[in-house]
Coordinates of C-alpha atoms in Angstrom, one line a residue:
Chain N
X39 CA 0.0 0.0 0.0
X40 CA 1.0 3.7 -0.3
X41 CA 2.2 5.2 2.9
X42 CA 4.0 8.5 3.8
X43 CA 7.2 7.5 5.6
X44 CA 9.2 9.9 7.7
X45 CA 12.5 9.3 9.4
X46 CA 15.2 11.8 10.6
X47 CA 16.1 13.9 7.6
X48 CA 14.0 12.0 5.1
X49 CA 10.3 11.8 4.1
X50 CA 8.6 10.3 1.1
X51 CA 5.5 8.4 -0.1
X52 CA 6.6 4.7 -0.4
X53 CA 5.2 1.3 -0.8
X54 CA 4.6 -0.5 2.5
X55 CA 3.2 -4.0 3.4
X56 CA -0.5 -3.8 4.2
X57 CA -1.0 -4.1 7.9
X58 CA -2.5 -7.3 9.3
X59 CA -5.2 -7.7 12.0
X60 CA -3.9 -9.9 14.8
X61 CA -4.1 -10.3 18.5
X62 CA -6.0 -7.2 19.7
X63 CA -5.3 -5.1 16.6
X64 CA -7.9 -4.1 14.0
X65 CA -7.0 -2.8 10.5
X66 CA -8.7 0.5 9.6
X67 CA -8.9 1.6 6.0
X68 CA -8.1 5.3 6.3
X69 CA -10.7 7.6 4.8
X70 CA -9.2 10.9 5.8
X71 CA -6.2 12.0 7.9
X72 CA -5.2 15.4 9.3
X73 CA -1.8 17.1 9.7
X74 CA -0.9 18.2 13.2
X75 CA 2.0 20.5 14.1
X76 CA 3.6 17.5 15.8
X77 CA 3.9 15.9 12.4
X78 CA 5.8 18.9 11.2
X79 CA 8.1 18.7 14.2
X80 CA 8.6 15.0 13.7
X81 CA 9.6 15.6 10.1
X82 CA 12.3 18.0 11.5
X83 CA 13.6 15.2 13.7
X84 CA 11.5 15.5 16.9
X85 CA 11.1 12.1 18.7
X86 CA 13.6 10.6 16.2
X87 CA 10.6 8.7 14.8
X88 CA 11.0 6.5 11.8
X89 CA 7.8 5.1 10.3
X90 CA 4.5 6.0 8.8
X91 CA 3.5 9.5 10.0
X92 CA 0.0 10.7 11.0
X93 CA -2.2 10.3 14.1
X94 CA -5.4 12.1 13.3
X95 CA -7.7 10.0 11.1
X96 CA -11.1 8.5 10.5
X97 CA -11.7 5.3 8.6
X98 CA -13.6 2.0 8.3
X99 CA -12.6 -1.1 10.1
X100 CA -11.6 -3.6 7.4
X101 CA -10.2 -6.5 9.4
X102 CA -10.6 -7.6 13.0
X103 CA -13.5 -9.0 15.1
X104 CA -16.7 -9.3 13.0
X105 CA -18.5 -7.0 15.4
X106 CA -16.1 -4.2 14.4
X107 CA -15.8 -4.8 10.7
X108 CA -17.5 -2.1 8.6
X109 CA -17.8 0.4 11.4
X110 CA -16.6 4.0 10.9
X111 CA -14.1 4.8 13.7
X112 CA -11.5 7.2 15.1
X113 CA -8.7 5.9 17.3
X114 CA -6.9 7.0 20.4
X115 CA -3.2 7.3 19.6
X116 CA -1.5 5.9 22.7
X117 CA -1.1 2.2 22.6
X118 CA -0.5 1.2 26.3
X119 CA 1.0 -2.2 27.3
X120 CA -2.3 -3.0 29.1
X121 CA -0.6 -4.5 32.2
X122 CA 1.3 -1.7 33.9
X123 CA 0.0 0.5 36.7
X124 CA -0.8 3.3 34.4
X125 CA -2.8 1.1 32.0
X126 CA -4.7 -0.6 34.9
X127 CA -5.4 2.9 36.3
X128 CA -7.2 3.9 33.0
X129 CA -4.2 6.1 32.2
X130 CA -2.8 4.3 29.1
X131 CA -1.9 7.8 27.8
X132 CA 0.9 7.7 30.3
X133 CA 1.9 4.0 30.0
X134 CA 5.8 4.1 30.2
X135 CA 5.9 1.3 27.6
X136 CA 3.4 2.9 25.2
X137 CA 3.7 3.1 21.5
X138 CA 2.2 6.2 20.0
X139 CA 0.6 6.1 16.5
X140 CA 2.8 8.0 14.1
X141 CA 5.0 9.3 16.9
X142 CA 6.7 6.5 18.9
X143 CA 7.2 2.9 17.5
X144 CA 3.9 2.6 15.7
X145 CA 3.0 3.3 12.1
X146 CA 0.5 6.1 11.6
X147 CA -2.4 7.1 9.4
X148 CA -0.9 8.8 6.4
X149 CA -1.4 5.5 4.6
X150 CA -4.1 3.5 2.9
X151 CA -4.6 1.6 6.2
X152 CA -3.5 1.6 9.8
X153 CA -3.4 -1.0 12.6
X154 CA -5.0 0.1 15.8
X155 CA -5.7 -1.7 19.1
X156 CA -9.4 -2.6 19.5
X157 CA -9.5 -0.9 22.9
X158 CA -8.4 2.4 21.2
X159 CA -11.3 2.5 18.7
X160 CA -14.4 4.7 19.1
X161 CA -17.3 4.4 16.6
X162 CA -18.2 7.7 15.0
X163 CA -21.9 8.6 15.3
X164 CA -23.7 8.9 11.9
X165 CA -24.5 12.6 12.4
X166 CA -20.7 13.4 12.6
X167 CA -19.2 13.8 9.2
X168 CA -15.8 12.3 8.4
X169 CA -14.4 15.8 8.0
X170 CA -15.5 16.5 11.6
X171 CA -14.3 13.2 12.9
X172 CA -10.7 13.8 11.9
X173 CA -10.8 16.6 14.6
X174 CA -11.6 14.2 17.4
X175 CA -8.0 13.7 18.4
X176 CA -7.0 17.4 18.6
X177 CA -10.4 18.3 20.1
X178 CA -9.8 15.7 22.8
X179 CA -6.5 17.4 23.6
X180 CA -8.5 20.6 24.2
X181 CA -11.0 18.7 26.4
X182 CA -7.9 17.5 28.4
X183 CA -7.6 21.0 29.9
X184 CA -11.1 20.8 31.4
X185 CA -10.1 17.4 33.0
X186 CA -6.9 18.9 34.5
X187 CA -8.0 22.4 35.6
X188 CA -10.8 23.3 37.9
X189 CA -12.7 25.4 38.3
X190 CA -13.1 26.4 34.6
X191 CA -16.7 27.6 35.0
X192 CA -16.7 31.3 35.9
X193 CA -12.9 31.7 35.4
X194 CA -11.4 34.3 33.3
X195 CA -9.3 32.7 30.6
X196 CA -6.8 33.9 27.9
X197 CA -6.0 31.6 25.0
X198 CA -2.7 32.5 23.3
X199 CA -2.5 31.3 19.7
X200 CA -5.1 31.2 17.0
X201 CA -3.8 28.1 15.2
X202 CA -5.7 24.9 15.0
X203 CA -5.3 23.9 18.7
X204 CA -5.9 27.4 20.0
X205 CA -9.2 27.7 18.1
X206 CA -10.4 24.4 19.5
X207 CA -9.2 25.2 23.1
X208 CA -11.0 28.6 23.0
X209 CA -14.2 26.9 22.0
X210 CA -14.0 24.1 24.6
X211 CA -13.2 26.6 27.4
X212 CA -16.1 28.7 26.3
X213 CA -18.3 25.6 26.4
X214 CA -17.1 24.8 29.9
X215 CA -18.2 28.2 31.1
X216 CA -15.0 30.2 31.2
X217 CA -15.0 33.9 30.1
X218 CA -12.5 33.5 27.2
X219 CA -10.4 36.0 25.5
X220 CA -8.6 34.6 22.4
X221 CA -5.4 36.3 21.3
X222 CA -3.9 35.7 17.9
X223 CA -2.3 37.1 14.8
X224 CA -4.9 36.2 12.2
X225 CA -8.1 38.2 12.2
X226 CA -9.8 35.6 9.9
X227 CA -9.1 32.8 12.4
X228 CA -10.3 34.9 15.3
X229 CA -13.4 35.7 13.3
X230 CA -14.4 32.1 13.6
X231 CA -14.5 32.4 17.4
X232 CA -16.2 35.8 17.3
X233 CA -19.1 34.2 15.3
X234 CA -19.6 32.0 18.3
X235 CA -19.7 34.9 20.7
X236 CA -16.1 34.5 22.0
X237 CA -14.1 37.7 22.7
X238 CA -11.0 38.0 20.6
X239 CA -8.1 40.5 20.1
X240 CA -5.2 40.8 17.8
X241 CA -1.9 40.2 19.6
X242 CA -0.7 43.7 18.9
X243 CA -3.8 45.3 20.4
X244 CA -3.9 43.0 23.5
X245 CA -3.7 44.8 26.9
X246 CA -2.0 41.7 28.6
X247 CA -4.5 41.9 31.4
X248 CA -4.0 39.0 33.9
X249 CA -6.6 36.3 34.0
X250 CA -7.2 33.2 36.1
X251 CA -6.1 30.7 33.4
X252 CA -3.9 31.3 30.4
X253 CA -3.5 28.6 27.8
X254 CA -0.3 28.7 25.8
X255 CA -1.1 27.3 22.4
X256 CA 1.2 29.5 20.2
X257 CA 3.5 26.6 19.4
X258 CA 6.5 28.9 20.2
X259 CA 8.9 29.1 23.1
X260 CA 8.2 32.8 23.6
X261 CA 4.6 32.1 24.2
X262 CA 5.2 30.7 27.7
X263 CA 6.9 33.8 29.0
X264 CA 4.0 35.9 27.7
X265 CA 1.5 33.4 29.3
X266 CA 3.2 33.7 32.7
X267 CA 3.1 37.5 32.5
X268 CA -0.7 37.4 31.8
X269 CA -1.6 35.0 34.6
X270 CA -2.9 36.4 37.9
X271 CA -1.1 35.6 41.2
X272 CA -2.0 31.9 42.1
X273 CA -3.4 31.5 38.6
X274 CA -2.7 28.7 36.1
X275 CA -0.8 28.5 32.8
X276 CA -1.7 25.5 30.7
X277 CA 1.2 24.5 28.5
X278 CA 0.0 22.9 25.3
X279 CA 2.9 23.6 22.9
X280 CA 5.5 20.9 22.7
X281 CA 8.5 22.9 21.7
X282 CA 11.3 20.4 21.1
X283 CA 14.3 22.6 21.7
X284 CA 15.4 24.4 24.9
X285 CA 14.8 28.1 25.2
X286 CA 15.6 30.9 27.6
X287 CA 13.0 31.3 30.3
X288 CA 12.8 33.5 33.4
X289 CA 10.7 31.6 36.0
X290 CA 11.1 34.0 38.9
X291 CA 7.6 35.4 38.3
X292 CA 6.2 31.8 38.6
X293 CA 7.6 31.7 42.2
X294 CA 6.8 35.2 43.2
X295 CA 3.2 35.0 42.0
X296 CA 2.9 31.3 42.9
X297 CA 1.7 30.4 39.4
X298 CA 0.9 26.9 38.5
X299 CA 2.1 25.6 35.1
X300 CA 0.2 22.5 33.9
X301 CA 1.6 20.5 31.0
X302 CA -1.3 19.1 28.9
X303 CA -1.2 16.6 26.0
X304 CA -3.7 14.1 24.7
X305 CA -7.2 14.0 26.0
X306 CA -10.4 11.9 26.3
X307 CA -12.1 11.0 23.0
X308 CA -15.6 10.5 24.4
X309 CA -16.5 14.1 25.3
X310 CA -14.9 15.3 22.1
X311 CA -17.1 13.0 20.0
X312 CA -20.2 14.0 22.0
X313 CA -19.4 17.7 21.4
X314 CA -19.2 17.1 17.7
X315 CA -22.4 15.0 17.8
X316 CA -24.2 17.9 19.6
X317 CA -22.8 20.5 17.2
X318 CA -21.3 22.4 20.1
X319 CA -18.0 23.2 18.4
X320 CA -17.2 24.4 14.9
X321 CA -14.4 22.4 13.3
X322 CA -15.5 22.5 9.7
X323 CA -14.3 26.2 9.4
X324 CA -10.8 25.0 10.3
X325 CA -10.2 23.0 7.1
X326 CA -7.7 24.9 4.9
X327 CA -6.8 22.3 2.2
X328 CA -7.0 18.7 1.0
X329 CA -4.2 16.7 -0.7
X330 CA -4.1 13.2 -2.1
X331 CA -1.8 10.8 -0.2
X332 CA 0.5 10.8 -3.2
X333 CA 1.1 14.5 -2.6
X334 CA 1.7 14.1 1.2
X335 CA 5.0 16.0 1.0
X336 CA 3.3 19.0 -0.6
X337 CA 0.6 18.7 2.0
X338 CA 3.1 19.0 4.9
X339 CA 4.8 21.9 3.2
X340 CA 1.4 23.6 2.8
X341 CA 0.5 22.9 6.5
X342 CA 3.8 24.6 7.6
X343 CA 3.0 27.9 5.8
X344 CA 1.8 30.8 8.0
X345 CA -1.9 31.2 8.5
X346 CA -2.8 27.7 7.3
X347 CA -5.1 25.7 9.6
X348 CA -6.0 22.0 9.1
X349 CA -4.7 20.2 6.0
X350 CA -6.3 16.9 5.1
X351 CA -4.6 13.9 3.4
X352 CA -6.9 11.6 1.4
X353 CA -5.6 8.1 0.7
Chain T
X860 CA 20.5 53.8 64.7
X861 CA 22.8 51.3 62.9
X862 CA 21.4 49.6 59.8
X863 CA 22.7 47.6 56.9
X864 CA 21.7 49.4 53.8
X865 CA 21.8 47.7 50.4
X866 CA 21.2 49.3 47.0
X867 CA 22.2 48.1 43.5
X868 CA 26.0 47.8 43.6
X869 CA 26.4 49.1 47.1
X870 CA 26.0 47.8 50.6
X871 CA 27.3 49.2 54.0
X872 CA 26.4 49.6 57.6
X873 CA 25.2 53.2 58.0
X874 CA 23.4 55.4 60.4
X875 CA 19.6 55.6 59.8
X876 CA 16.8 57.5 61.6
X877 CA 15.1 55.3 64.2
X878 CA 11.7 54.1 62.9
X879 CA 8.5 55.6 64.4
X880 CA 5.3 53.8 65.4
X881 CA 2.4 55.4 63.6
X882 CA -0.9 54.4 62.1
X883 CA -1.0 50.6 62.1
X884 CA 2.8 50.2 62.5
X885 CA 4.7 48.9 65.5
X886 CA 8.4 49.4 66.1
X887 CA 10.2 46.2 66.9
X888 CA 13.6 46.2 68.5
X889 CA 15.5 43.5 66.6
X890 CA 17.0 40.8 68.8
X891 CA 18.2 38.5 66.1
X892 CA 18.0 38.4 62.3
X893 CA 18.8 35.7 59.8
X894 CA 20.3 35.9 56.3
X895 CA 18.3 34.3 53.5
X896 CA 19.6 33.5 50.0
X897 CA 17.2 36.2 48.7
X898 CA 19.3 38.8 50.7
X899 CA 22.4 37.6 48.7
X900 CA 20.5 37.9 45.5
X901 CA 19.3 41.4 46.4
X902 CA 22.8 42.5 47.1
X903 CA 23.6 41.4 43.6
X904 CA 20.8 43.6 42.2
X905 CA 17.7 41.4 42.3
X906 CA 14.5 43.4 42.7
X907 CA 16.5 46.7 42.4
X908 CA 15.9 47.2 46.1
X909 CA 17.3 50.1 47.9
X910 CA 16.9 50.2 51.7
X911 CA 17.6 48.2 54.9
X912 CA 18.0 44.5 54.0
X913 CA 16.7 41.6 56.0
X914 CA 13.3 39.9 56.5
X915 CA 13.9 37.1 59.0
X916 CA 13.9 38.4 62.6
X917 CA 12.7 38.1 66.1
X918 CA 12.4 41.1 68.5
X919 CA 10.6 42.9 71.2
X920 CA 7.8 45.4 70.4
X921 CA 9.1 48.7 71.6
X922 CA 6.5 51.2 70.4
X923 CA 2.9 50.7 69.3
X924 CA -0.4 49.9 71.1
X925 CA 0.2 49.2 74.8
X926 CA -1.2 45.7 74.4
X927 CA 1.7 44.8 72.1
X928 CA 4.6 46.7 73.8
X929 CA 7.1 44.3 75.5
X930 CA 5.9 41.2 73.6
X931 CA 8.5 39.1 71.7
X932 CA 7.4 38.8 68.1
X933 CA 8.1 37.6 64.6
X934 CA 6.5 39.4 61.6
X935 CA 5.1 38.4 58.2
X936 CA 7.0 40.2 55.5
X937 CA 4.4 41.1 53.0
X938 CA 2.7 44.4 53.9
X939 CA -0.6 44.4 52.0
X940 CA -2.6 47.5 51.2
X941 CA -5.4 46.1 53.3
X942 CA -8.2 47.2 50.9
X943 CA -7.7 45.3 47.6
X944 CA -9.3 42.0 46.7
X945 CA -6.2 40.0 47.6
X946 CA -6.0 41.6 51.0
X947 CA -9.7 41.1 51.7
X948 CA -9.4 37.5 50.6
X949 CA -6.8 36.8 53.3
X950 CA -4.1 36.8 50.6
X951 CA -2.1 39.8 51.5
X952 CA 1.0 37.9 50.4
X953 CA -0.3 38.5 46.8
X954 CA -1.5 42.1 47.2
X955 CA -0.5 43.8 44.0
X956 CA 0.4 47.0 45.9
X957 CA 2.3 45.2 48.7
X958 CA 5.6 46.4 50.2
X959 CA 7.8 43.6 51.3
X960 CA 10.2 43.9 54.3
X961 CA 13.7 44.2 53.1
X962 CA 12.8 43.3 49.5
X963 CA 10.3 45.9 48.1
X964 CA 9.8 49.4 49.3
X965 CA 10.1 48.6 53.0
X966 CA 13.1 48.8 55.3
X967 CA 14.2 45.4 56.7
X968 CA 15.5 43.9 59.9
X969 CA 19.3 44.1 59.6
X970 CA 19.0 47.1 61.9
X971 CA 18.6 48.0 65.5
X972 CA 14.8 48.3 64.9
X973 CA 12.2 47.7 62.2
X974 CA 8.7 49.0 61.6
X975 CA 6.1 46.3 61.0
X976 CA 2.3 46.5 60.5
X977 CA 0.5 45.3 63.6
X978 CA -1.5 42.8 61.6
X979 CA 1.7 41.1 60.5
X980 CA 2.9 40.4 64.0
X981 CA 2.8 37.0 65.7
X982 CA 3.8 36.6 69.4
X983 CA 6.5 33.9 70.0
X984 CA 5.5 31.3 72.6
X985 CA 7.8 31.3 75.6
X986 CA 9.0 27.7 74.8
X987 CA 10.4 28.8 71.4
X988 CA 13.9 30.3 71.7
X989 CA 14.8 33.4 69.8
X990 CA 17.3 31.3 67.8
X991 CA 14.4 29.1 66.7
X992 CA 12.0 32.0 66.1
X993 CA 14.2 33.5 63.4
X994 CA 13.4 30.4 61.4
X995 CA 9.6 31.0 61.4
X996 CA 9.7 32.9 58.1
X997 CA 11.6 30.3 56.0
X998 CA 9.8 27.5 57.8
X999 CA 6.5 29.1 56.8
X1000 CA 7.8 29.0 53.2
X1001 CA 8.2 25.3 53.6
X1002 CA 4.7 24.9 55.1
X1003 CA 3.4 26.8 52.0
X1004 CA 4.0 23.6 50.0
X1005 CA 1.6 21.7 52.1
X1006 CA -1.0 24.4 51.6
X1007 CA -0.6 24.2 47.8
X1008 CA -0.1 20.5 47.0
X1009 CA -2.4 17.7 48.0
X1010 CA -2.3 14.9 48.7
X1011 CA 1.1 15.1 50.5
X1012 CA 0.3 12.3 52.9
X1013 CA 1.4 9.0 51.4
X1014 CA 3.1 10.6 48.4
X1015 CA 6.6 9.8 47.4
X1016 CA 8.6 13.0 47.4
X1017 CA 12.1 14.1 46.4
X1018 CA 13.6 17.2 47.8
X1019 CA 16.5 18.6 45.6
X1020 CA 18.9 20.8 47.6
X1021 CA 20.3 20.5 51.1
X1022 CA 20.6 24.2 51.8
X1023 CA 18.6 26.0 54.4
X1024 CA 15.3 25.8 52.6
X1025 CA 15.7 22.2 51.4
X1026 CA 16.4 21.0 55.0
X1027 CA 13.3 22.7 56.2
X1028 CA 11.1 21.5 53.3
X1029 CA 12.3 17.9 53.8
X1030 CA 11.3 18.0 57.5
X1031 CA 7.9 19.6 56.8
X1032 CA 7.0 17.1 54.0
X1033 CA 8.1 14.3 56.3
X1034 CA 5.8 15.7 59.1
X1035 CA 3.0 15.9 56.6
X1036 CA 3.3 12.2 55.9
X1037 CA 5.2 12.1 52.6
X1038 CA 7.8 9.4 52.0
X1039 CA 10.8 11.8 51.5
X1040 CA 14.1 11.4 49.8
X1041 CA 16.4 14.3 50.3
X1042 CA 19.1 14.8 47.6
X1043 CA 22.1 17.1 48.3
X1044 CA 25.8 17.7 48.1
X1045 CA 26.7 17.9 51.8
X1046 CA 26.7 14.8 53.8
X1047 CA 26.8 16.8 57.0
X1048 CA 23.6 18.6 56.1
X1049 CA 21.9 15.4 55.0
X1050 CA 23.0 13.9 58.3
X1051 CA 20.7 16.3 60.1
X1052 CA 17.7 14.8 58.2
X1053 CA 18.9 11.2 58.7
X1054 CA 18.9 11.7 62.4
X1055 CA 15.2 12.4 62.1
X1056 CA 14.6 9.2 60.1
X1057 CA 14.4 10.9 56.7
X1058 CA 16.1 9.1 53.7
X1059 CA 18.9 11.0 52.1
X1060 CA 21.3 10.4 49.2
X1061 CA 24.3 12.4 47.9
X1062 CA 23.5 13.8 44.4
X1063 CA 26.2 11.8 42.7
X1064 CA 24.7 8.5 44.0
X1065 CA 21.1 9.4 43.4
X1066 CA 19.3 7.1 41.0
X1067 CA 16.9 9.8 39.7
X1068 CA 13.9 7.6 40.4
X1069 CA 10.7 9.4 39.6
X1070 CA 8.4 10.4 42.5
X1071 CA 5.0 12.0 42.8
X1072 CA 6.3 15.3 44.1
X1073 CA 9.7 16.9 43.5
X1074 CA 10.7 20.1 45.3
X1075 CA 13.3 22.2 43.6
X1076 CA 15.2 23.9 46.4
X1077 CA 18.7 23.9 44.9
X1078 CA 18.7 27.6 44.2
X1079 CA 20.1 26.9 40.7
X1080 CA 18.5 27.1 37.3
X1081 CA 19.8 23.6 36.5
X1082 CA 17.7 22.2 39.4
X1083 CA 14.4 22.6 37.6
X1084 CA 15.4 20.5 34.6
X1085 CA 16.6 17.8 37.0
X1086 CA 13.3 18.1 39.0
X1087 CA 11.2 17.7 35.9
X1088 CA 13.2 14.6 34.9
X1089 CA 12.6 13.0 38.4
X1090 CA 8.8 13.6 38.4
X1091 CA 6.4 10.8 37.5
X1092 CA 3.8 11.4 34.7
X1093 CA 1.0 13.7 36.1
X1094 CA 3.3 14.4 39.1
X1095 CA 4.1 17.8 40.6
X1096 CA 7.3 19.9 40.7
X1097 CA 7.3 22.6 43.4
X1098 CA 9.6 25.4 42.4
X1099 CA 11.0 27.2 45.4
X1100 CA 14.2 28.7 44.0
X1101 CA 13.8 32.3 42.7
X1102 CA 16.5 32.4 40.1
X1103 CA 16.6 36.0 38.9
X1104 CA 18.2 35.4 35.5
X1105 CA 16.7 33.6 32.5
X1106 CA 18.1 30.2 31.7
X1107 CA 17.7 27.5 29.1
X1108 CA 15.0 25.0 29.8
X1109 CA 13.4 22.3 27.7
X1110 CA 9.8 22.0 28.8
X1111 CA 8.7 19.3 26.3
X1112 CA 8.8 16.7 29.0
X1113 CA 6.3 18.8 31.1
X1114 CA 3.8 18.6 28.2
X1115 CA 4.5 14.9 27.3
X1116 CA 4.2 13.7 30.9
X1117 CA 1.6 16.3 31.9
X1118 CA 3.6 17.5 34.8
X1119 CA 2.4 20.4 37.0
X1120 CA 5.0 23.0 38.1
X1121 CA 3.8 25.0 41.1
X1122 CA 5.6 28.2 42.1
X1123 CA 5.8 28.5 45.8
X1124 CA 7.0 31.5 47.9
X1125 CA 6.0 32.8 51.4
X1126 CA 3.8 30.8 53.6
X1127 CA 1.6 30.8 56.7
X1128 CA 3.3 31.7 60.0
X1129 CA 0.9 30.0 62.4
X1130 CA 1.6 26.4 61.6
X1131 CA 5.4 27.1 61.5
X1132 CA 5.2 28.6 65.0
X1133 CA 3.2 25.6 66.2
X1134 CA 5.7 23.2 64.7
X1135 CA 8.5 24.9 66.6
X1136 CA 6.5 25.1 69.8
X1137 CA 5.8 21.3 69.6
X1138 CA 9.5 20.6 68.7
X1139 CA 8.5 18.9 65.5
X1140 CA 11.3 20.4 63.4
X1141 CA 15.0 20.8 64.1
X1142 CA 16.1 24.3 63.2
X1143 CA 18.9 24.8 65.8
X1144 CA 21.2 22.5 63.8
X1145 CA 21.0 24.9 60.9
X1146 CA 22.8 27.7 62.6
X1147 CA 26.3 28.1 61.1
X1148 CA 27.5 31.4 62.5
X1149 CA 26.7 34.7 64.2
X1150 CA 28.0 38.2 63.4
X1151 CA 27.4 41.6 65.1
X1152 CA 25.4 44.1 63.0
X1153 CA 28.5 46.2 62.5
X1154 CA 30.0 43.2 60.6
X1155 CA 26.9 42.6 58.4
X1156 CA 29.0 42.8 55.2
X1157 CA 31.2 40.0 56.5
X1158 CA 28.1 38.1 57.6
X1159 CA 26.7 38.2 54.0
X1160 CA 30.1 37.1 52.5
X1161 CA 30.2 34.2 55.0
X1162 CA 26.6 33.2 54.2
X1163 CA 27.5 33.1 50.5
X1164 CA 30.3 30.6 51.0
X1165 CA 29.6 27.0 49.9
X1166 CA 28.2 24.7 52.6
X1167 CA 27.2 27.4 55.0
X1168 CA 23.6 27.2 56.4
X1169 CA 22.0 30.0 58.5
X1170 CA 24.0 33.0 59.5
X1171 CA 22.6 35.3 62.2
X1172 CA 23.1 39.0 62.6
X1173 CA 22.9 40.4 66.1
X1174 CA 22.2 44.1 66.4

């Protein structure tokens, strides 16, 4: 089958053996996949990954237990060992032996098909389109914040970054009852939030007023210092950007103002799927472009350009 | 009166006007003061402070309301405005308009006398010696951790740093029921903890095993990266060191392992005083040296030397 292979310093669409369903793995025929900033980082060498890229997808189960075959699914990306303390504590996302689809030791979804553990699959409700379903994984990452931080309801909240993740985070925090201000560089992106009644401001007009919660979703190292400066004493910074390289940071304000910084990664699929089913978040407006799998390299280049939101790959 | 004045690039014992009791301020005749690492940082220019240094002290109220005169007291160092939301919420320590004794806009305790707001005073029980009472302020900073993080009881906890603060933090976390491992560079300092049944290890023999809570009390920028690496997924790093300058940090592990970093500064005096009264912590072993106020400059030089714990200044 065709698959987009990435390894340190090299990336190309190649021919790969078709995955097989065995043990607890199903084979999902990929209908649509999405490019995440992590994919762009991996292509630059992050995680030293070598394999098929891609971890946002929707597809049809093609091989596996008969009860699953033919169902349209999305899949959680952390493949836990199933036996360690983390896995037994329902925290497979932190299994120390986990493989991660398209990121650590497991082939990803920029391919005609992908193998996924059965316990990672979630059926997509009929009312959720496949375009929407591709967003379940990043939307779950936005829901993770609501699992980690409380109270969100009634809190003032600044979201830094109007890229894909920032736009999802702002919507989810608004849903959860926070008073959200989204700060970004792209008025067109922010417009998507304004249409939903969320306050927005361009970064150069932002007054940096301190709020209870500040979410760093700029994807840049400089974002964290700005986030700290805009957090009230005893407030919380949520760190969403995985910036691979070290950068200079002054954390004295974190101590002086007793600020809490919470690292936040993958989240729960179930509430994300429900939010899409109930049409509570707008993801359709985030789609910037579509490329066939054969042009995956062009798709990644396009996704890396400034101002581009979600880019789809269609096998 | 004699007072040790510090301003950017200059420090000397000088003659200053004796403070006056007015409004809500009492005048405390300083019996004994302690040197904190923050004093050393301020002398190097941190906070751009200009005034009398010193914020750890015990003394006798000399002027103020008759009910207070003659009492032996310690004093909280944050002087809140008393009217803002933080102050009304019992959080004067985070009042945005606060002055801070010997740190921000308020003369400190390396002097014959110091002015302190009445509401900041705590009487010292007769069973607590003045040597011990000087430790209330840094001990309160250790108790702050227990106010911020829960659960401490039953958690595994690593304390990085066997300086003054690290030794107090390890004792307080042990008191609070954590399983503590203290990591340091001075076997003699760690011995103080071992005598109280606390596990210790020299930094070069430490296995870096991950624990639920890691307290960064090394006073160095490098300490935080080590603390992050020794925290279990979803665990908590408590950041106690105020390192004034920026330093290179890689926070990708914070996101990947969803680690929480909690900045922690001043704490509550009441439980610290109670712990001293009940002889639950050993502070006497932390006293390294005593200098008369006239030799305050020598005292600060001595306190800055490697391996030195608490240095007292006696007016």
